[in-house]
Short mmCIF file of C-alpha atoms (C1' of nucleotides) in Angstrom, two decimals:
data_model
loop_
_atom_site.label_atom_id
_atom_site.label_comp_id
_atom_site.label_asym_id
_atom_site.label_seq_id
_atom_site.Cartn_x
_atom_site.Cartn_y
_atom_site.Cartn_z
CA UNK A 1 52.00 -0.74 18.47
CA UNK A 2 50.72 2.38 20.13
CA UNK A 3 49.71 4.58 17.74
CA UNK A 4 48.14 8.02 18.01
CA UNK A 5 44.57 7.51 19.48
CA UNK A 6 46.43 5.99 22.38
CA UNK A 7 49.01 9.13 23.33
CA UNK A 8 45.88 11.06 22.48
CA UNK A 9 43.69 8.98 24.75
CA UNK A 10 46.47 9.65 27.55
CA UNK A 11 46.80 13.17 26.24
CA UNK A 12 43.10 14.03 26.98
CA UNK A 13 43.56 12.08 30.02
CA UNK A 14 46.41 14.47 31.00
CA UNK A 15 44.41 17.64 30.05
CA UNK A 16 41.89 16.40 32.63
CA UNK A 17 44.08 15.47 35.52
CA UNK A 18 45.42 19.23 35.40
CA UNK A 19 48.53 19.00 37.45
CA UNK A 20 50.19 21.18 37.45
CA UNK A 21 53.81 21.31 36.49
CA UNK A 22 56.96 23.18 38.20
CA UNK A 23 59.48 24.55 36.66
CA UNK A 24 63.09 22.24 36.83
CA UNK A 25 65.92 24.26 36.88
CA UNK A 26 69.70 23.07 35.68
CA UNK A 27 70.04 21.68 39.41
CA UNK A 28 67.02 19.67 38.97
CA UNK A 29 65.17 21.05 42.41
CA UNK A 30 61.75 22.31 41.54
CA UNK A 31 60.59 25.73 41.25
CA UNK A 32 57.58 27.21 42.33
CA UNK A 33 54.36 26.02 40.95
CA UNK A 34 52.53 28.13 38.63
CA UNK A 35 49.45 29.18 40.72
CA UNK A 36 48.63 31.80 38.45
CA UNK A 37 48.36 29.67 35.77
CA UNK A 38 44.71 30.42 35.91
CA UNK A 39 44.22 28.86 32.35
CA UNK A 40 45.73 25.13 33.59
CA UNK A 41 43.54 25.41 36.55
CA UNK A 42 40.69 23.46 36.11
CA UNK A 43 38.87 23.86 39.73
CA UNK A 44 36.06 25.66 38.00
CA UNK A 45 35.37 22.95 35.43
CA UNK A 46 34.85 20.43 38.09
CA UNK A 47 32.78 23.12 40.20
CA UNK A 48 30.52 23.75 37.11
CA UNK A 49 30.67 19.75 36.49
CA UNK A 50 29.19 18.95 39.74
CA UNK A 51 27.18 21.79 39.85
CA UNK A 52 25.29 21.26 36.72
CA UNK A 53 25.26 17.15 36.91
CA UNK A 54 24.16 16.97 40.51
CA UNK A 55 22.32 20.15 40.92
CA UNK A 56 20.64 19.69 37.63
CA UNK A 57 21.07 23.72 37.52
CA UNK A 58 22.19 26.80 35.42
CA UNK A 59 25.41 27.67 36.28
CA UNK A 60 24.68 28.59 39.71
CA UNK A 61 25.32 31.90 41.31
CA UNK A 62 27.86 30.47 43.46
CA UNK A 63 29.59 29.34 41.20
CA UNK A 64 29.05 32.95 38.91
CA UNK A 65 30.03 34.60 41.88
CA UNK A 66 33.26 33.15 42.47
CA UNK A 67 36.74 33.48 40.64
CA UNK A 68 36.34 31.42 37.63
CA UNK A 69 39.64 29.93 38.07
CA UNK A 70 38.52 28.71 41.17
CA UNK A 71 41.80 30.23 43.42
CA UNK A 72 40.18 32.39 45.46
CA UNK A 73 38.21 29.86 47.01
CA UNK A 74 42.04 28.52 47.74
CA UNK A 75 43.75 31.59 49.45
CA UNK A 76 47.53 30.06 49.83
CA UNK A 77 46.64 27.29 48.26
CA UNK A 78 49.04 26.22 45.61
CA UNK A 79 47.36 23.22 44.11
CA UNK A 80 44.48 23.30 41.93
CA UNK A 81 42.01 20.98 42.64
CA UNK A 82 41.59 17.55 40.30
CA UNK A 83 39.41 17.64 38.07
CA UNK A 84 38.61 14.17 38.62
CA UNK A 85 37.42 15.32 41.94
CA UNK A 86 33.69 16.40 40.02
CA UNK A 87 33.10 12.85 38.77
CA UNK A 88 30.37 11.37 40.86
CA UNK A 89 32.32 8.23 41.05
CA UNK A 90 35.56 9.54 42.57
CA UNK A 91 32.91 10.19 45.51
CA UNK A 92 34.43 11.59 48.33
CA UNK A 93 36.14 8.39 50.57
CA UNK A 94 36.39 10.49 53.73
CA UNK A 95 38.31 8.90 55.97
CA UNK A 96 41.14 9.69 58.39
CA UNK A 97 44.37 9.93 56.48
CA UNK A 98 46.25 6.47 57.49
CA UNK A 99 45.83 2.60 56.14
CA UNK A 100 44.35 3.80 52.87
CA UNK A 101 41.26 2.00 53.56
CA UNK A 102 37.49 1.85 51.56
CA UNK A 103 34.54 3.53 53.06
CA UNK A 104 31.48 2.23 53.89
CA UNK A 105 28.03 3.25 52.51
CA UNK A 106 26.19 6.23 53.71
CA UNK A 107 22.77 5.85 55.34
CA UNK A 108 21.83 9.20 54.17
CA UNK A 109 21.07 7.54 50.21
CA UNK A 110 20.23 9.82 47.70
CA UNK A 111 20.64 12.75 49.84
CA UNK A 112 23.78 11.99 51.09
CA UNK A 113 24.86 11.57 47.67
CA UNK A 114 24.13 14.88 47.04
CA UNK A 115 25.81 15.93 49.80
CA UNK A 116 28.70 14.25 49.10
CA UNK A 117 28.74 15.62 45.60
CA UNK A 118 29.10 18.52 46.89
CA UNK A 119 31.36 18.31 49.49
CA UNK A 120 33.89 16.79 47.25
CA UNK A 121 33.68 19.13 44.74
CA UNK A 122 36.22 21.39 46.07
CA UNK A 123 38.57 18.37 46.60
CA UNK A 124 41.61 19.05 46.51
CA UNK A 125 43.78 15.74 46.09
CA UNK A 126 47.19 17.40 46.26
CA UNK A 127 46.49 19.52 49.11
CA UNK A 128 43.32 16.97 50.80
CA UNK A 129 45.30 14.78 53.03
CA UNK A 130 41.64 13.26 53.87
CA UNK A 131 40.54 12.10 50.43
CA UNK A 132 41.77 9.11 48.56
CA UNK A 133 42.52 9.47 44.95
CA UNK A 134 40.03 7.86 42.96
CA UNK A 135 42.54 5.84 40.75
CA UNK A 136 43.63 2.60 40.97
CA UNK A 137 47.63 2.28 41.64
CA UNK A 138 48.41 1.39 37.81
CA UNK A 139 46.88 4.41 36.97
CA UNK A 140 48.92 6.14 39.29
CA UNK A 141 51.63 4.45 37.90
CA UNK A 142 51.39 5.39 34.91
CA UNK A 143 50.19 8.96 35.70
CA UNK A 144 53.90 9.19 37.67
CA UNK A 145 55.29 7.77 34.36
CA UNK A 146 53.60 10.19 32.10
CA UNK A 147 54.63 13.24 33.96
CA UNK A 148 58.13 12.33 34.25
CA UNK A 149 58.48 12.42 30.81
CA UNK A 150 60.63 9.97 30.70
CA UNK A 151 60.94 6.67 29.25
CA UNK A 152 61.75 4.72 32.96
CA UNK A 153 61.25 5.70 36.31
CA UNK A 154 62.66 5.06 39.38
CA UNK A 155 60.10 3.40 42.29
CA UNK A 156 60.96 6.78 44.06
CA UNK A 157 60.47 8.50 41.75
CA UNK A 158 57.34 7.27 41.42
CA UNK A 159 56.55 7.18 45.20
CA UNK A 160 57.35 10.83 45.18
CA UNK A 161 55.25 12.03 42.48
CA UNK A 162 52.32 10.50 44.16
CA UNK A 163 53.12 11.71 47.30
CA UNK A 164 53.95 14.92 45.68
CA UNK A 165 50.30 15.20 44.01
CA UNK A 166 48.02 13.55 46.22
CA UNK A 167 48.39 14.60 49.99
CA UNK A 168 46.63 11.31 51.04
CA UNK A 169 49.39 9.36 50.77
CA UNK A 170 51.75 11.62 52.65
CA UNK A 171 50.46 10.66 55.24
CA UNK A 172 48.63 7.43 54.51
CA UNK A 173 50.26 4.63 56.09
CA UNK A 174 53.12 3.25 53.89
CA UNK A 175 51.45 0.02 53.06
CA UNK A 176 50.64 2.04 49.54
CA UNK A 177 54.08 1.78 48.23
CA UNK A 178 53.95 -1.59 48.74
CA UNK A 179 50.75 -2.02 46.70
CA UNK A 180 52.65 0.06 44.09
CA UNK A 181 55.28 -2.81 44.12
CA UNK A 182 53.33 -5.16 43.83
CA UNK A 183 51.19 -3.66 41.16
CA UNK A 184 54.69 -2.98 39.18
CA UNK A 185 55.95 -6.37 39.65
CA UNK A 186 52.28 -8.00 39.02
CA UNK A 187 51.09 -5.69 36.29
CA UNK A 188 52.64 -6.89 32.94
CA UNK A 189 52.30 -3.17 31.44
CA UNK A 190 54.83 -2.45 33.33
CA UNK A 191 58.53 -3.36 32.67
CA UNK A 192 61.78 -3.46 34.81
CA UNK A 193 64.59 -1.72 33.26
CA UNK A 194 67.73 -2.66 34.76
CA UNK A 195 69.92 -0.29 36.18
CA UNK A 196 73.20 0.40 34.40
CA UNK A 197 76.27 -1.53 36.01
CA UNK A 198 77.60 2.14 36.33
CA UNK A 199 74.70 3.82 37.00
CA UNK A 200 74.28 4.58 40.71
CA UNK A 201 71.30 4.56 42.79
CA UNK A 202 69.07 1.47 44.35
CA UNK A 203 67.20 -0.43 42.29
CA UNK A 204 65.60 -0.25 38.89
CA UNK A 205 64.14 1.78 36.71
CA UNK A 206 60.65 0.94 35.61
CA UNK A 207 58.79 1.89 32.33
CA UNK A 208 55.46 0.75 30.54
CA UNK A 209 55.36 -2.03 28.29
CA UNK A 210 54.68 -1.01 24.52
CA UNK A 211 52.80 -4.02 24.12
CA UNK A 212 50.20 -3.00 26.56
CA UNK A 213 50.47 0.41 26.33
CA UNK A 214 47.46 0.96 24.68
CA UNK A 215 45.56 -1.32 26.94
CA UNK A 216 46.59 0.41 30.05
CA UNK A 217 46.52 4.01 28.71
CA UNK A 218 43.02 3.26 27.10
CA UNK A 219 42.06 2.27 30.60
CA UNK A 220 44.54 4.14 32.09
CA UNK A 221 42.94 7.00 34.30
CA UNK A 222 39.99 4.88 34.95
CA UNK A 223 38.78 5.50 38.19
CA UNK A 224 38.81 2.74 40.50
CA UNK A 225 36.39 0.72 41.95
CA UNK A 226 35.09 3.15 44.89
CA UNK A 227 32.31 1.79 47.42
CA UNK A 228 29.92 4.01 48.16
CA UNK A 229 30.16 6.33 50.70
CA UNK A 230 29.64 7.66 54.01
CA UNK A 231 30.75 11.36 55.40
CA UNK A 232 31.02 10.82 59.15
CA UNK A 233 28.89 13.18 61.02
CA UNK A 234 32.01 14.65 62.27
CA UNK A 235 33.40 15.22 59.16
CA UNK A 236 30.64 17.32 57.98
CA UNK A 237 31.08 19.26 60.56
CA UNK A 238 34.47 19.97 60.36
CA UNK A 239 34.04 20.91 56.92
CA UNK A 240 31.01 23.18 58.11
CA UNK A 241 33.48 24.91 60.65
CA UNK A 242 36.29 24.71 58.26
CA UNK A 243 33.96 26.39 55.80
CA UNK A 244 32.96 29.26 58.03
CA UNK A 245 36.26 29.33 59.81
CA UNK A 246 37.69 30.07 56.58
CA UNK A 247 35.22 31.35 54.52
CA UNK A 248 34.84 28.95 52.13
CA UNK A 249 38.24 27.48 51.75
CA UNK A 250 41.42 26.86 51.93
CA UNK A 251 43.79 24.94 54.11
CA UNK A 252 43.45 21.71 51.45
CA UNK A 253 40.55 20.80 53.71
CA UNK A 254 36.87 19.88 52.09
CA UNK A 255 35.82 23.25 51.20
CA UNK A 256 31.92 23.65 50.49
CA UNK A 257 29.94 26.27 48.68
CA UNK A 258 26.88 27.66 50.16
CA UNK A 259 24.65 24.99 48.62
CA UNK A 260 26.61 22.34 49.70
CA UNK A 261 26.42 23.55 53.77
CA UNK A 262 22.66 23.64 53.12
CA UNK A 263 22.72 20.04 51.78
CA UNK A 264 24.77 19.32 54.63
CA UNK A 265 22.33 20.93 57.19
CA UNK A 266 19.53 19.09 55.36
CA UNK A 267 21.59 15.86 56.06
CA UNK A 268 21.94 15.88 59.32
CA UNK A 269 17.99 16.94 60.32
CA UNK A 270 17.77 13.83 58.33
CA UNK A 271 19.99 11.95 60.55
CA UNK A 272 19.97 13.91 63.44
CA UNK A 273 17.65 11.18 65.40
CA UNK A 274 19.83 8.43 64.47
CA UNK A 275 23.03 7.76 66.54
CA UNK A 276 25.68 7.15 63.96
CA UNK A 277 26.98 3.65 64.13
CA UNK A 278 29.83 3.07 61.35
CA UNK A 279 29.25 -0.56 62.42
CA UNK A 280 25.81 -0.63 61.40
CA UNK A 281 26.94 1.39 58.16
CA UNK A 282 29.80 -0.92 57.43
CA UNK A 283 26.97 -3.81 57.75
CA UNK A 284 24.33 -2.42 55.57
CA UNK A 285 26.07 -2.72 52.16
CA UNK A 286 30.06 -3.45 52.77
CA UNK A 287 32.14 -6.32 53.57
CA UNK A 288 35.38 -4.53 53.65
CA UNK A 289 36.67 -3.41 57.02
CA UNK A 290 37.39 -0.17 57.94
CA UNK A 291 40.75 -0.20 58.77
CA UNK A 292 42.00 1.75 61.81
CA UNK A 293 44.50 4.13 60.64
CA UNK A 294 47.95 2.72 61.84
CA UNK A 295 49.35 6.23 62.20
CA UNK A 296 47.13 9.28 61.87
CA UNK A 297 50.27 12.34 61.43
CA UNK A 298 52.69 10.64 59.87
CA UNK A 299 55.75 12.76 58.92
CA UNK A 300 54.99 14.24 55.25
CA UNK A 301 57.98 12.64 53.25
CA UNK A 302 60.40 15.45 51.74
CA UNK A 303 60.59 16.10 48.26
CA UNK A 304 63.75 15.53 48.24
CA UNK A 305 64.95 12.26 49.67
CA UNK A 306 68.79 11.49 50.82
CA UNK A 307 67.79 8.32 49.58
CA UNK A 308 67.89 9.54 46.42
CA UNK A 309 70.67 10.04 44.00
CA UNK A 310 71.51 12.71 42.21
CA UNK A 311 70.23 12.15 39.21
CA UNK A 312 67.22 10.86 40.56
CA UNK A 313 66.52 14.24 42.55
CA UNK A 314 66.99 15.73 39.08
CA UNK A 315 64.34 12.98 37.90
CA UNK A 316 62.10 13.92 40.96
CA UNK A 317 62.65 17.48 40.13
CA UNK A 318 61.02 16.76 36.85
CA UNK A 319 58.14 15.12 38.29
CA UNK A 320 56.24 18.14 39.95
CA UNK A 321 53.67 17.28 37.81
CA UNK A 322 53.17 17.51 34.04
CA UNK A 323 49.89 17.85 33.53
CA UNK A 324 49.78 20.54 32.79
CA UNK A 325 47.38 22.15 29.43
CA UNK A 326 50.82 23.40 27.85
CA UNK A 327 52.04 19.91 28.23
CA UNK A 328 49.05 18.13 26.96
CA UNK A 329 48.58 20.13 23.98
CA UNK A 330 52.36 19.93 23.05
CA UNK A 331 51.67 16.16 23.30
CA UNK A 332 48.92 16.43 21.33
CA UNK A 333 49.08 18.83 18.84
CA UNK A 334 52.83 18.86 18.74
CA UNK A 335 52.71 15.07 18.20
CA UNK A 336 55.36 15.50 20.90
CA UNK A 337 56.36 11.72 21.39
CA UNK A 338 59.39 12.73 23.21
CA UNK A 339 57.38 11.17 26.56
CA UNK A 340 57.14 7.60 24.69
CA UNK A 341 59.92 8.04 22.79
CA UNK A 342 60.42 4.21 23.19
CA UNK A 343 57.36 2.88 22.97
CA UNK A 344 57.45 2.36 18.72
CA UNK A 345 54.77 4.83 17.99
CA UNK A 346 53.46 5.36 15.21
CA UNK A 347 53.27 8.98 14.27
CA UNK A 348 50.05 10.60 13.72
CA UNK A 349 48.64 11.64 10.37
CA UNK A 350 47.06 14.41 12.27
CA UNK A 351 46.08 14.94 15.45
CA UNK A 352 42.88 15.81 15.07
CA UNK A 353 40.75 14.33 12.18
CA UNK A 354 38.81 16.36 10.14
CA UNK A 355 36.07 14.36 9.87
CA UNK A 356 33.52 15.92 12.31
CA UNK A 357 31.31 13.68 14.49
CA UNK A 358 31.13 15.85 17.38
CA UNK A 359 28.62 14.11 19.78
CA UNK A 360 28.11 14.99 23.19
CA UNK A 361 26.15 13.62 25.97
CA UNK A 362 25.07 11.24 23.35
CA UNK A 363 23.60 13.96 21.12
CA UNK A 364 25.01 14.66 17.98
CA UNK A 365 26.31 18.41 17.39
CA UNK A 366 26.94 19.59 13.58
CA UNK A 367 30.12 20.12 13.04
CA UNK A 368 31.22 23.55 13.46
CA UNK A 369 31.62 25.94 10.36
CA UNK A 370 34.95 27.06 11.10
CA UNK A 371 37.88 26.09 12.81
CA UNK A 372 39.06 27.00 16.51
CA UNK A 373 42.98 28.28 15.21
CA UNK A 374 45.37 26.72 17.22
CA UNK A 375 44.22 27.01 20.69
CA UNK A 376 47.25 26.01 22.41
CA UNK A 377 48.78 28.91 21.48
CA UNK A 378 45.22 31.36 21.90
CA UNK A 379 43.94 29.55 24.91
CA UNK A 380 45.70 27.13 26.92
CA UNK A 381 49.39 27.99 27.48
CA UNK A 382 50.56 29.07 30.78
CA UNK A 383 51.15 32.38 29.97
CA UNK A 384 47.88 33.41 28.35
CA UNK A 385 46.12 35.66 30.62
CA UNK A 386 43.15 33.64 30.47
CA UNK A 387 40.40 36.23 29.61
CA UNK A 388 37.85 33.24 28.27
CA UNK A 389 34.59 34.00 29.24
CA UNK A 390 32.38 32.05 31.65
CA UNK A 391 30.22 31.33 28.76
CA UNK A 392 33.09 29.48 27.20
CA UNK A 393 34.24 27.78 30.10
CA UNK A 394 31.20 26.27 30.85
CA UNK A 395 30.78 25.04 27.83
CA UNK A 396 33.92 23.16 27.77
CA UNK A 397 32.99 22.00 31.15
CA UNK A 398 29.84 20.08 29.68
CA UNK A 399 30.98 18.87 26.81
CA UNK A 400 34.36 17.49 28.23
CA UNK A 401 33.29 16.94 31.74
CA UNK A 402 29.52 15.65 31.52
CA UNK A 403 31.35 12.02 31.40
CA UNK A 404 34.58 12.61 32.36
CA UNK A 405 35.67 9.16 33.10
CA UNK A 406 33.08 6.73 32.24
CA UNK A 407 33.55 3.36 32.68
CA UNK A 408 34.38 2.21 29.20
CA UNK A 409 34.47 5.52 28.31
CA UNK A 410 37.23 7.21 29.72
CA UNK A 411 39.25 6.88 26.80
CA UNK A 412 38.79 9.42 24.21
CA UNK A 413 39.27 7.05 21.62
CA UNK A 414 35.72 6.11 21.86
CA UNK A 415 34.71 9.74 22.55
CA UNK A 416 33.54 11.17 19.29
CA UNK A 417 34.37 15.12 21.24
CA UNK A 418 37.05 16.54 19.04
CA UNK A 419 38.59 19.65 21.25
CA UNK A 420 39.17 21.43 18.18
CA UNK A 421 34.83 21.42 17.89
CA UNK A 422 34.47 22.15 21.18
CA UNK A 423 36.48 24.88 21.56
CA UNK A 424 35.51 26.25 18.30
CA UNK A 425 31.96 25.72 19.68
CA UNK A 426 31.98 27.49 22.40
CA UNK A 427 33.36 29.75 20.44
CA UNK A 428 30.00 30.31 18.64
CA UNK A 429 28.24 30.59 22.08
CA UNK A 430 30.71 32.80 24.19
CA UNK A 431 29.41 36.19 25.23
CA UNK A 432 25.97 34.84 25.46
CA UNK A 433 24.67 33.09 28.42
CA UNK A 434 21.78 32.53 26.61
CA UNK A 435 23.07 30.55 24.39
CA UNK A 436 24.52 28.57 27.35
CA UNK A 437 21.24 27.79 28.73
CA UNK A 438 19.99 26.26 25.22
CA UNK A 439 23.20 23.82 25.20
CA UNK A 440 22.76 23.37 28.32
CA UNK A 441 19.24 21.93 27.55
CA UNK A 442 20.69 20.61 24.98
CA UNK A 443 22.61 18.73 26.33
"C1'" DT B 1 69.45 -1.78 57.84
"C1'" DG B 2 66.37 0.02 54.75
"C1'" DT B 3 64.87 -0.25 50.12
"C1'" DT B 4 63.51 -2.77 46.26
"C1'" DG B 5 61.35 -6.53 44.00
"C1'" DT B 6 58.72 -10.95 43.85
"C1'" DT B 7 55.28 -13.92 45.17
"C1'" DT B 8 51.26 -15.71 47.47
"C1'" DA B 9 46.97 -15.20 49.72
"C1'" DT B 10 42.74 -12.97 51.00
"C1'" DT B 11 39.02 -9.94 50.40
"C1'" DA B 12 35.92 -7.16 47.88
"C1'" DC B 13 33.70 -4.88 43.88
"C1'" DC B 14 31.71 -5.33 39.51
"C1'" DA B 15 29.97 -7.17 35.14
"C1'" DC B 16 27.92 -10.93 33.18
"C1'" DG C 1 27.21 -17.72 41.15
"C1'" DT C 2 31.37 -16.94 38.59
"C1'" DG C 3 35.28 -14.73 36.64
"C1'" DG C 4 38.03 -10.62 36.20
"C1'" DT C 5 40.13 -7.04 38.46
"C1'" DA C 6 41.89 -4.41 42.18
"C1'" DA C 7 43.32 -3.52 46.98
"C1'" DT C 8 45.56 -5.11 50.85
"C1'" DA C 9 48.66 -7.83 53.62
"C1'" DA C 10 52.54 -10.44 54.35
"C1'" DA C 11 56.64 -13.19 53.69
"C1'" DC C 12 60.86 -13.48 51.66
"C1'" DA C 13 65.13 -12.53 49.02
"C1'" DA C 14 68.43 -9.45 46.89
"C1'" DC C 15 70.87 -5.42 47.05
"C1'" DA C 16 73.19 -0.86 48.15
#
DNA sequence: TGTTGTTTATTACCAC
DNA sequence: GTGGTAATAAACAACA
């Protein structure tokens, strides 16, 4: 059965993929999102994330400097960036939006790791046509599933919340969706629900299997395999232009901080006496092609399809992303099962035991002496003006984002980080950036 | 006719 | 090297 540790486990998982969610209204067509929701953005988590694992740095000035929510880096945007986008292993895969297709290595090594550390930590995989998500197709999947908030789905349903929160594969060629067939039909977590003999619409409905629930949520939100990668010369210096042209950001395109265009300078004096040869690059380390993108502008689908019934626009409608803190938290702390409603949970005891084993970063923290008070009500609901200092922020950045998605252990059930510590930690150190910098060494 | 669903095959990455 | 897993491609059938 799927008990608690698992809807937590997806839970966290939620809290980190920080989609955000838009409001459905009776006619189920989908209201604005909530960019001021400064408090569900998480763009400054993964900027401090990459910042401090990459840059092996303070919280840098650039990062100081900017709006701690991130947005102004994004002027019209209206998606935050994923969070996802700071882990080192959901690397950048710049390539022209088409045949989703791997990358290649880089020549550039360690450098161009860097480089590409920081390039893609202003990614942007709702608004980044040029970026592939980082997840495997099960995970997105079950991500679609999770945000519907629904016990089934409809395959458009899920095609559209994909499409809907990852710009790649608007206009990636369609060959996705049928990977996301096949995974559905292949994948034995997830189940075909047929459709009502009176029920409209095309198709089925699909939903995840209770029996593997906990396997594919434990591992759900795994990254997927990612090659390593190369940034084309003349993507770098688009996203120099791009950077300058728009100081800073913007546009969904690879925005990159100061640091990151010096990097990027660095990078090519490196390679500036080498003629760039993606043959040569594909040779050195990868086997798998790189496919020549079948159709570079495709069309962006519409969110709302003809093809779609009514009810399933009302479905879609609901699908403008979930992930939202609110959500998470009401999933968490609210031991709101209404999202697995059918999956025979077993209700938690409580969400969050009090038996304290905070470790992070593989040191061990005391536990705290008192208790954060129910922070989805004080810190994380949409409507909180988000006034939590930079100290605070930061901390939560380390402590949750150090190892985001680890192989093995991306799923908080293994993570000994209770949120209530954390938050009631950084609690203890907010207003004092000192007491940043010894966590930070700390950690 | 387009969408949905199933199945098979190939290739590649990764852990062991 | 091998096995597991995932991505990709393609063929095919069923269905609205």
């Amino acid at each position: 059965s799927v008990e608690m540790p698992i809807l937590m486990s997806l839970g966290m998982a939620d809290s980190c993929l920080n989609f955000h969610a838009e409001e459905t209204d009776e006619t189920g067509m989908s209201g604005s999102v909530n960019l001021d929701d400064s408090l569900t953005s998480l763009q400054w988590l993964q900027e401090f994330s990459i910042l401090n694992a990459n840059v092996n740095s303070k919280p840098s000035s650039a990062l100081i400097n900017q709006d701690p929510h991130g947005y102004s880096k994004y002027p019209g945007s209206v998606a935050p960036s994923s969070p996802l986008a700071a882990d080192p292993a959901s690397m950048v895969m710049p390539h022209t939006p088409g045949k989703p297709t791997p990358a290649s290595t880089s020549r550039a090594g360690h450098l161009g790791t860097a480089i590409q550390a920081h390039a893609m930590e202003d990614i942007d995989y709702k608004t980044n046509p040029h970026v592939k998500p980082p997840y495997s197709y099960a995970t997105l999947i079950c991500m679609a599933m999770q945000a519907s908030k629904k016990t089934k789905i409809t395959l458009s349903a899920i095609y559209k919340w994909i499409t809907d929160n990852f710009c790649y594969f608007r206009y990636a060629d369609p060959t996705w969706q049928n990977s996301i067939r096949h995974n559905l039909s292949l994948n034995k977590c997830f189940i075909k629900v047929p459709r009502e003999k009176d029920e409209p619409g095309k198709g089925g409905f699909w939903k995840i299997d209770p029996q593997y629930a906990d396997r594919l949520l434990s591992g759900a939100f795994k990254r997927r395999r990612m090659p390593p990668v190369q940034i084309h010369p003349a993507l770098i210096n688009r996203i120099k232009t791009e950077s300058n042209s728009n100081g800073g950001g913007g546009g969904g395109m690879l925005s990159v901080s100061t640091e990151s265009e010096q990097l990027l300078k660095e990078f090519e004096e490196v390679t500036s006496d080498q003629n760039w040869n993606p043959t040569d690059a594909n040779r050195a380390s990868h086997k798998r092609k790189q496919p020549v993108p079948k159709r570079m502008l495709k069309v962006p689908r519409l969110s709302s399809s003809p093809l779609l019934s009514q009810e399933e626009q009302t479905e879609l409608g609901s699908l403008k992303g979930d992930f939202d803190w609110e959500a998470i938290f009401d999933s968490t702390l609210s031991s709101d099962l209404s999202a697995f409603d059918d999956l025979e949970v077993t209700p938690p005891v409580s969400p969050f035991s009090n038996e304290v084993d905070l470790t992070v970063h593989g040191k061990h923290i005391d536990p705290p002496q008192k208790w954060c008070p129910v922070m989805q009500d004080q810190v994380l609901t949409e409507s909180n003006e988000s006034n939590m200092d930079f100290d605070e922020e930061t901390f939560l950045a380390t402590a949750f984002l150090q190892h985001p998605w680890e192989d093995g252990k991306n799923d908080f059930l293994s993570s000994t980080v209770n949120l209530d510590q954390l938050f009631d930690l950084s609690d203890a150190f907010s207003n004092d950036l000192n007491e940043w910098n010894r966590m930070e060494s700390f950690l």
